[in-house]
GROMACS .gro file of C-alpha atoms in nm:
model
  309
    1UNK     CA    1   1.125  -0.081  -2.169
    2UNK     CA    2   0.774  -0.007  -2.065
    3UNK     CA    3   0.681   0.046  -1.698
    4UNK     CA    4   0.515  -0.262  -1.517
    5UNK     CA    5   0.277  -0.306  -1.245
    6UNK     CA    6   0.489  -0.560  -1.095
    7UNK     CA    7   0.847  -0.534  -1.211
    8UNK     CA    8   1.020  -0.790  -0.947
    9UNK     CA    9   0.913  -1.140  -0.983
   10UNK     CA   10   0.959  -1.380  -0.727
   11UNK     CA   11   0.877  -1.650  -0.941
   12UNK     CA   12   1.136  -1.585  -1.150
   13UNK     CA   13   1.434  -1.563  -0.906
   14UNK     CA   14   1.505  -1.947  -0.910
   15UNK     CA   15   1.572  -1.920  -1.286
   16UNK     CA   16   1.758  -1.591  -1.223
   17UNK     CA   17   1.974  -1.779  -0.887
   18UNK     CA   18   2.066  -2.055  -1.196
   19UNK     CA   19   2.241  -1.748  -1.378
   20UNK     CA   20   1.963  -1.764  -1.694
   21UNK     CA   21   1.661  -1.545  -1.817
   22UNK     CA   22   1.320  -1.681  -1.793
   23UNK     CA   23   1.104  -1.704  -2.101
   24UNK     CA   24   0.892  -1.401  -2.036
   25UNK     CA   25   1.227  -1.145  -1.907
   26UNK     CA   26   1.371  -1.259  -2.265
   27UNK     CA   27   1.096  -1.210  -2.448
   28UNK     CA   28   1.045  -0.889  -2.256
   29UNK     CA   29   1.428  -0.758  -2.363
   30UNK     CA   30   1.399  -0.884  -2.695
   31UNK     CA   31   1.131  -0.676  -2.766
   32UNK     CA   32   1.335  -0.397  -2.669
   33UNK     CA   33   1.599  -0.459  -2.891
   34UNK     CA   34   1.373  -0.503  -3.167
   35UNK     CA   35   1.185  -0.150  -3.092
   36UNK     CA   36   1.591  -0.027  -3.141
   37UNK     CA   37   1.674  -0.201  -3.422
   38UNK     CA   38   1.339  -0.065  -3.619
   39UNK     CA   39   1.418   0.277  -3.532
   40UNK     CA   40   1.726   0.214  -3.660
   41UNK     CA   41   1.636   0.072  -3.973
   42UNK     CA   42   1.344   0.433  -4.002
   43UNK     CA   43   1.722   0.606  -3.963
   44UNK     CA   44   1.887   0.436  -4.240
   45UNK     CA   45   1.605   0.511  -4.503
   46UNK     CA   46   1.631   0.859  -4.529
   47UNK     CA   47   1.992   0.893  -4.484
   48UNK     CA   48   2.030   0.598  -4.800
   49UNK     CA   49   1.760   0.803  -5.001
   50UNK     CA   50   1.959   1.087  -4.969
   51UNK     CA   51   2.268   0.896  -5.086
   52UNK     CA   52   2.070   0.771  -5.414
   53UNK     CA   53   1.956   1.097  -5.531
   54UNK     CA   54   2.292   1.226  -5.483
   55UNK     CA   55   2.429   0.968  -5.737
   56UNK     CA   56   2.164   0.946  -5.962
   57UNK     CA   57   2.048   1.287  -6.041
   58UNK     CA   58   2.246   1.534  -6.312
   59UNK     CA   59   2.395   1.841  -6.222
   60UNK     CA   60   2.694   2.059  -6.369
   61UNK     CA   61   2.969   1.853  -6.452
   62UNK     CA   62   3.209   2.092  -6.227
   63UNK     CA   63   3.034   1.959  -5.905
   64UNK     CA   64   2.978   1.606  -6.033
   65UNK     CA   65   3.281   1.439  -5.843
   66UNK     CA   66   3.118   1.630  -5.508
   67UNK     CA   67   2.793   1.479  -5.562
   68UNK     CA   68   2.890   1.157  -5.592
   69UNK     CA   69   3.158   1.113  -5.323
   70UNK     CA   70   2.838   1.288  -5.096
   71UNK     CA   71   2.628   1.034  -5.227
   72UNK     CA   72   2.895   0.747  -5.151
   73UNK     CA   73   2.910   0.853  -4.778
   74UNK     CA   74   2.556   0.864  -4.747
   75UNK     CA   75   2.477   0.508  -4.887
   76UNK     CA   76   2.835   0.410  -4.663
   77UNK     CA   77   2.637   0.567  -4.366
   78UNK     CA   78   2.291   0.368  -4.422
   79UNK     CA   79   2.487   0.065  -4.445
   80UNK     CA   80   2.654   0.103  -4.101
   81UNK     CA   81   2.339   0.215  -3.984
   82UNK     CA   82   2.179  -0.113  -4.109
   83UNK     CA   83   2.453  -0.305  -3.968
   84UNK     CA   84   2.510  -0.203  -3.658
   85UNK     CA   85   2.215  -0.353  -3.507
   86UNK     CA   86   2.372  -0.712  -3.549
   87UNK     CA   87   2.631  -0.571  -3.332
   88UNK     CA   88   2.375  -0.457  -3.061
   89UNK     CA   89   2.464  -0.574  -2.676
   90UNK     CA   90   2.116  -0.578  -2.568
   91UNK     CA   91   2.048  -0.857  -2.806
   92UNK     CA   92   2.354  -1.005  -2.743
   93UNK     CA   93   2.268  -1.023  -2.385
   94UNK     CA   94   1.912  -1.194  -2.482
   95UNK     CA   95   2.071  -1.408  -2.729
   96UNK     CA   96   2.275  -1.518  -2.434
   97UNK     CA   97   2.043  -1.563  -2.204
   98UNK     CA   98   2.246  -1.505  -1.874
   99UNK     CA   99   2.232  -1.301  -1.578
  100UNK     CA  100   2.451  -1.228  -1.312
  101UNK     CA  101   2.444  -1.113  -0.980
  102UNK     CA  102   2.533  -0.852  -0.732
  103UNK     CA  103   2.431  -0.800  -0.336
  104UNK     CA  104   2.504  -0.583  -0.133
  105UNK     CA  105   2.352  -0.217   0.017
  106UNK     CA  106   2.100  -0.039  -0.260
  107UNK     CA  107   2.133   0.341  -0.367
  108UNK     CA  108   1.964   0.516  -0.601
  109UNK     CA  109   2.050   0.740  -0.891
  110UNK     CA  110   1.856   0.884  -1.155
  111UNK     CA  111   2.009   1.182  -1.443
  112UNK     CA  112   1.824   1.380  -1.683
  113UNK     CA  113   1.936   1.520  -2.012
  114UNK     CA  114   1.819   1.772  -2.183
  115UNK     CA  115   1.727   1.792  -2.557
  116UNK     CA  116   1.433   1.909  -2.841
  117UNK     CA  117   1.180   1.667  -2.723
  118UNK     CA  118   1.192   1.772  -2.358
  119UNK     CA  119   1.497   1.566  -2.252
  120UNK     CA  120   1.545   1.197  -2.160
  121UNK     CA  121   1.521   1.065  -1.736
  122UNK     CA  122   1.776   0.749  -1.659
  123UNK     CA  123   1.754   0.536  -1.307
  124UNK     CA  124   1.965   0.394  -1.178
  125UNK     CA  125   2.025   0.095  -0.875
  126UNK     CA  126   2.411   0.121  -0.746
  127UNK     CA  127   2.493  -0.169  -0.543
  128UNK     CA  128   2.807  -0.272  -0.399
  129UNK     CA  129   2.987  -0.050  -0.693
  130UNK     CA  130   2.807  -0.166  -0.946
  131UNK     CA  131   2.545   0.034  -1.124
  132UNK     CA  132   2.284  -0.103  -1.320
  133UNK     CA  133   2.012   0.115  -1.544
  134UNK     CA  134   1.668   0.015  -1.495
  135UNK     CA  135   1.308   0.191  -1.586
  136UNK     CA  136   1.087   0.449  -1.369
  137UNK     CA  137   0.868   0.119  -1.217
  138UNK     CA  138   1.112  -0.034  -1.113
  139UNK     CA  139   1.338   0.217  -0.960
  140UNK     CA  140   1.056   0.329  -0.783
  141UNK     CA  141   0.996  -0.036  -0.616
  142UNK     CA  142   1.349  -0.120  -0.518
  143UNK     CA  143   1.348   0.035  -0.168
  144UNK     CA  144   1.542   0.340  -0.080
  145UNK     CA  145   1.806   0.169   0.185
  146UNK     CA  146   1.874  -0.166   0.257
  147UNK     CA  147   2.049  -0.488   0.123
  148UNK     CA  148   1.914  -0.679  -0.200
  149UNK     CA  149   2.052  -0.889  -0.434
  150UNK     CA  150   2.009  -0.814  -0.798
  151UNK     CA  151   1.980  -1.005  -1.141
  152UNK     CA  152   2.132  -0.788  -1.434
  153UNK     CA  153   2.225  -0.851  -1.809
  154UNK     CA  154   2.599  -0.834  -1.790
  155UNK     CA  155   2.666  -0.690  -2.117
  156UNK     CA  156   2.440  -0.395  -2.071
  157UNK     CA  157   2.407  -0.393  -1.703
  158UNK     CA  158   2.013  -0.338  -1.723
  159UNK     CA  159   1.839  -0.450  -1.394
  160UNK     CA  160   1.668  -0.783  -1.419
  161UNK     CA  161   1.475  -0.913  -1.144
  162UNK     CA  162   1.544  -0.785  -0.730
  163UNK     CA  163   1.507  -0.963  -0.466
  164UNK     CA  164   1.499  -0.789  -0.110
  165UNK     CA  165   1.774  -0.972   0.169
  166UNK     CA  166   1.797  -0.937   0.592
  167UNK     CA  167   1.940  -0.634   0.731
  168UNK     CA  168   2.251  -0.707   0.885
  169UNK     CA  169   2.268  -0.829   1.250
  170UNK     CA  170   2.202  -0.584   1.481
  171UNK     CA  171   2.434  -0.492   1.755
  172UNK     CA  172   2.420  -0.685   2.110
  173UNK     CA  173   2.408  -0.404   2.321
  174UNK     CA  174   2.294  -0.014   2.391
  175UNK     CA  175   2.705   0.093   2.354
  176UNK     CA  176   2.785  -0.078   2.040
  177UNK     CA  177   2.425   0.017   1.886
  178UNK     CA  178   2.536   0.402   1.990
  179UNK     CA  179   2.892   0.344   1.783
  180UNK     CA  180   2.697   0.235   1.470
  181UNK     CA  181   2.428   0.515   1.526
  182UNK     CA  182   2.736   0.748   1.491
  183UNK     CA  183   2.879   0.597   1.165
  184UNK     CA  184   2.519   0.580   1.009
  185UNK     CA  185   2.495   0.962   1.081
  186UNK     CA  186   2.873   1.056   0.955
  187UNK     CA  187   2.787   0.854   0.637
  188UNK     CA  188   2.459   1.002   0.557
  189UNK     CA  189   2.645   1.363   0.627
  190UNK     CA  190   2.919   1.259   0.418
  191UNK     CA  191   2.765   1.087   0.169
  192UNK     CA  192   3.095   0.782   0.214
  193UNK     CA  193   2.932   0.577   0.195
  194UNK     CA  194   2.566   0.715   0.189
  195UNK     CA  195   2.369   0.348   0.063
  196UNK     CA  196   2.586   0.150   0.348
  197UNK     CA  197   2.475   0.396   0.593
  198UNK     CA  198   2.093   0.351   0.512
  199UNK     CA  199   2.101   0.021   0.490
  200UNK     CA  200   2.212  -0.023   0.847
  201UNK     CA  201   1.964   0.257   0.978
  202UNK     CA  202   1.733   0.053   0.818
  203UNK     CA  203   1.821  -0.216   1.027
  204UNK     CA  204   1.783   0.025   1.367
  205UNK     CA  205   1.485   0.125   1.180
  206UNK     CA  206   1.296  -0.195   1.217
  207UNK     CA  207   1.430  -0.246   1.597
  208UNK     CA  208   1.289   0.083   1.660
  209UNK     CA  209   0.952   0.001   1.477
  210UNK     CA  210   0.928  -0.333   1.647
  211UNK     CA  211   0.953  -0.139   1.995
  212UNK     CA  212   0.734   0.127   1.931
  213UNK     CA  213   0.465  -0.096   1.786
  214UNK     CA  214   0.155  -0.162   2.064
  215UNK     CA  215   0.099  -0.535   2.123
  216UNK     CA  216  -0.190  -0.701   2.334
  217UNK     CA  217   0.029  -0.980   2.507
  218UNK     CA  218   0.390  -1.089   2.595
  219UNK     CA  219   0.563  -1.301   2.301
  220UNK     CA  220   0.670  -1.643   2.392
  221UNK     CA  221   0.554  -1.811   2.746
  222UNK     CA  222   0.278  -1.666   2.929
  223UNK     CA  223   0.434  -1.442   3.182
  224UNK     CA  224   0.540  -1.525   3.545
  225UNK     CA  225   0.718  -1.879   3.631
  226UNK     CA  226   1.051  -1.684   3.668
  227UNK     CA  227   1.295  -1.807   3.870
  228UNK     CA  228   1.534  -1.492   4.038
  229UNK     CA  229   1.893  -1.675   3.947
  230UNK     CA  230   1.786  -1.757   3.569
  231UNK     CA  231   1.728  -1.329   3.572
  232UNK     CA  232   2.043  -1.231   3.744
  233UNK     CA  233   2.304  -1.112   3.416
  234UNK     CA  234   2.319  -0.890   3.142
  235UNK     CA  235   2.043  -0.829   2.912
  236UNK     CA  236   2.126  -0.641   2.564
  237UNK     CA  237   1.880  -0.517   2.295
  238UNK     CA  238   2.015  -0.276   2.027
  239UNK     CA  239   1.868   0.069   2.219
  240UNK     CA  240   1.893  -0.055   2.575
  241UNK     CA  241   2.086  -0.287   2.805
  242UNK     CA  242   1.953  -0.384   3.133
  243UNK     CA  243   2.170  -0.535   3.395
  244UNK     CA  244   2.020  -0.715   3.714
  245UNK     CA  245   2.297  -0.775   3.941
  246UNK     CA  246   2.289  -1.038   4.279
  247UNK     CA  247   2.209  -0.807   4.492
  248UNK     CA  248   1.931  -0.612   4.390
  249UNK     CA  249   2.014  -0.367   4.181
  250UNK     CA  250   1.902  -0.300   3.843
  251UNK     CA  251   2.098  -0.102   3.579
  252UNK     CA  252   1.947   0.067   3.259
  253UNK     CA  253   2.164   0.199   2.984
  254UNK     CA  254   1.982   0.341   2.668
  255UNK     CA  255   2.131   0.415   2.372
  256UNK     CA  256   2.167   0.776   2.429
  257UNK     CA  257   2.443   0.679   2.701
  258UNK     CA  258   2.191   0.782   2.988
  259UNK     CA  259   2.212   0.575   3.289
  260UNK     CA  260   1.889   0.507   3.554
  261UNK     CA  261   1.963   0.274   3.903
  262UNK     CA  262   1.687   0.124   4.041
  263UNK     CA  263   1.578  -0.202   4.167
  264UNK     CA  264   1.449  -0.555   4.100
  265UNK     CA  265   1.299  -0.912   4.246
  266UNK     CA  266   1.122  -1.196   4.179
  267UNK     CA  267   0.778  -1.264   4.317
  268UNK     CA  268   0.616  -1.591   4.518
  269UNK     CA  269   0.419  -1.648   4.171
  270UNK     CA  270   0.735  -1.587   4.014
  271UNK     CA  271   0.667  -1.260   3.845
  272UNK     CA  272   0.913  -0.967   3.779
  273UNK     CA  273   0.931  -0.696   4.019
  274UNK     CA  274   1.074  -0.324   3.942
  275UNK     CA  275   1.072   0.024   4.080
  276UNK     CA  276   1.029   0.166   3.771
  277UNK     CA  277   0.763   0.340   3.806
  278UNK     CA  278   0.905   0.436   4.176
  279UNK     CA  279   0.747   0.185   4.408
  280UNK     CA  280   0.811  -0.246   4.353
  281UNK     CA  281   0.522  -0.344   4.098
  282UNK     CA  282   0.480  -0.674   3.893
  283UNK     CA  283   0.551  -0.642   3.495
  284UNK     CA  284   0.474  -0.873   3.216
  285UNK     CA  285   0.746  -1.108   3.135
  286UNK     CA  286   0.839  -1.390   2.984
  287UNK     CA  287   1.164  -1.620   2.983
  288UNK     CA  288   1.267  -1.812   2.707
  289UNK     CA  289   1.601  -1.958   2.547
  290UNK     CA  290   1.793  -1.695   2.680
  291UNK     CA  291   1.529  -1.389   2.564
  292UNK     CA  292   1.374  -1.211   2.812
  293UNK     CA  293   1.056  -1.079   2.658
  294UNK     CA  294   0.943  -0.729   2.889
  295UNK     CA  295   0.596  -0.573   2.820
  296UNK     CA  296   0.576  -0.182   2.894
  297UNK     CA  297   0.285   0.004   2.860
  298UNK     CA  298   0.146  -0.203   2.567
  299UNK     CA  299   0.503  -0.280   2.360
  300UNK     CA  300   0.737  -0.526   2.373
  301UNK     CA  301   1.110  -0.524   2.475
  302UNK     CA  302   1.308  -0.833   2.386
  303UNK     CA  303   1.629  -0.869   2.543
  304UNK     CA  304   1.914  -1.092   2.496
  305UNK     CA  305   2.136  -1.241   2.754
  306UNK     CA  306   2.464  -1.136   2.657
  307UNK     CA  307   2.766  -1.351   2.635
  308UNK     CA  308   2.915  -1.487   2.915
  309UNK     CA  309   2.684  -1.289   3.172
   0.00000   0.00000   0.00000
């Protein structure tokens, strides 16, 4: 199949969620099987010509018999040749016209053989078990971890359409963030299972990214209007969990499993107070539906009140 510009079409995917091709992907795979089934046919000429001359031209009568049970299995061999592409899967599969489906976390595999013309390059996607052979476009725009959901021929198992799905929820809290940290890194070292692993760093991944990333305000309500008892609790995000107790106190556990004390209030304008940066100063915030939205130094922090706190 020939590289595309685009090979994933979204407007395809509510054909492909039915379980059927759409015009163009048939039309796309029949022309593949119909590029085979020529060459096939360029295969069975020679080899059949072969067989003829065999059978019709003279020779000594000792090595007659020879010549024409050689000439037999040639003209035997064109005629499977010719034959066999009625028997082809590929256009089985497009006379069909299904797909089916598989989701799950996305690896990558790609093998190379080696032979007179320089050798021949396979990719593959392998998702949950299954692996499906696709072309050098589209390996190259499924994305390297994650979880997807793919369309697929089921006969040949060639890679129809892609579609990308959420990452998996993210842990509640700094300690169980710091357990899955530990089974992404043991599964990348391991390679047991490597695509699994990515997928959920991709997940931390795009936690981390949202962090890092500078923003010019506070999501959600503008900040201040806090009330102190609404505040007091547990508040988890997946690299840090802040607890502001009754009294005062303010605890901050990162994902690393480092621990910092300090302390914490509410203002008359009903703005949050810390010591972070060692004497009581106002920082953005913003409270809403149990998300506590922190700005530091230009980036967010979202935390989430955690269950039953």
């Amino acid at each position: 199949m020939a590289d595309h510009a685009e090979p994933f079409h979204a407007e395809a995917l509510a054909e492909n969620r039915s379980g059927h091709l759409t015009g163009d992907q048939a039309i796309r795979f029949q022309r593949m099987a119909s590029g085979r089934r020529n060459s096939t046919r360029g295969l069975a000429v020679p080899v059949g010509a072969i067989g003829a001359l065999l059978l019709i031209l003279s020779g000594p009568a000792a090595t007659a018999a020879t010549r024409h049970l050689a000439g037999l299995g040639f003209v035997a061999a064109a005629a499977v040749i010719l034959v066999a592409p009625a028997f082809d899967p590929l256009a089985a599969d497009v006379r069909e016209g299904r797909v089916e489906t598989v989701q799950g976390a996305v690896g990558k595999r790609r093998t190379q053989s080696k032979g007179p013309a320089g050798g021949t390059t396979r990719y593959y996607l392998n998702i949950a078990g299954r692996q499906l052979q696709t072309y050098l476009s589209a390996y190259e725009a499924a994305p390297d971890a994650g979880y997807v959901r793919a369309y697929y021929l089921p006969r040949t198992r060639r890679l129809v359409n892609l579609e990308r799905l959420p990452n998996p929820p993210l842990p509640s809290d700094s300690g169980e963030a710091r357990d899955m940290f530990g089974r992404i890194v043991r599964g990348l070292v391991t390679h047991d299972p490597a695509a699994l692993a990515r997928a959920n760093a991709g997940g931390l991944m795009d936690a981390a990214r949202e962090f890092v990333e500078p923003s010019d305000a506070p999501r959600g309500p503008v900040a201040g209007g806090l009330v102190r008892e609404a505040l007091v609790g547990r508040w988890t995000h997946p690299f840090v969990t802040v607890t502001l107790a009754e009294d005062g106190t303010a605890t901050v556990t990162t994902i690393a499993g480092s621990t910092q004390a300090g302390h914490w209030s509410v203002d008359g304008h009903g703005r949050l107070l810390t010591d972070a940066t060692g004497t009581m100063e106002p920082m953005d915030a913003a409270l809403d539906d149990g998300r506590l939205t922190i700005q530091l130094e230009g980036r967010h922090l979202t935390l989430t009140r955690a269950a039953g706190a």
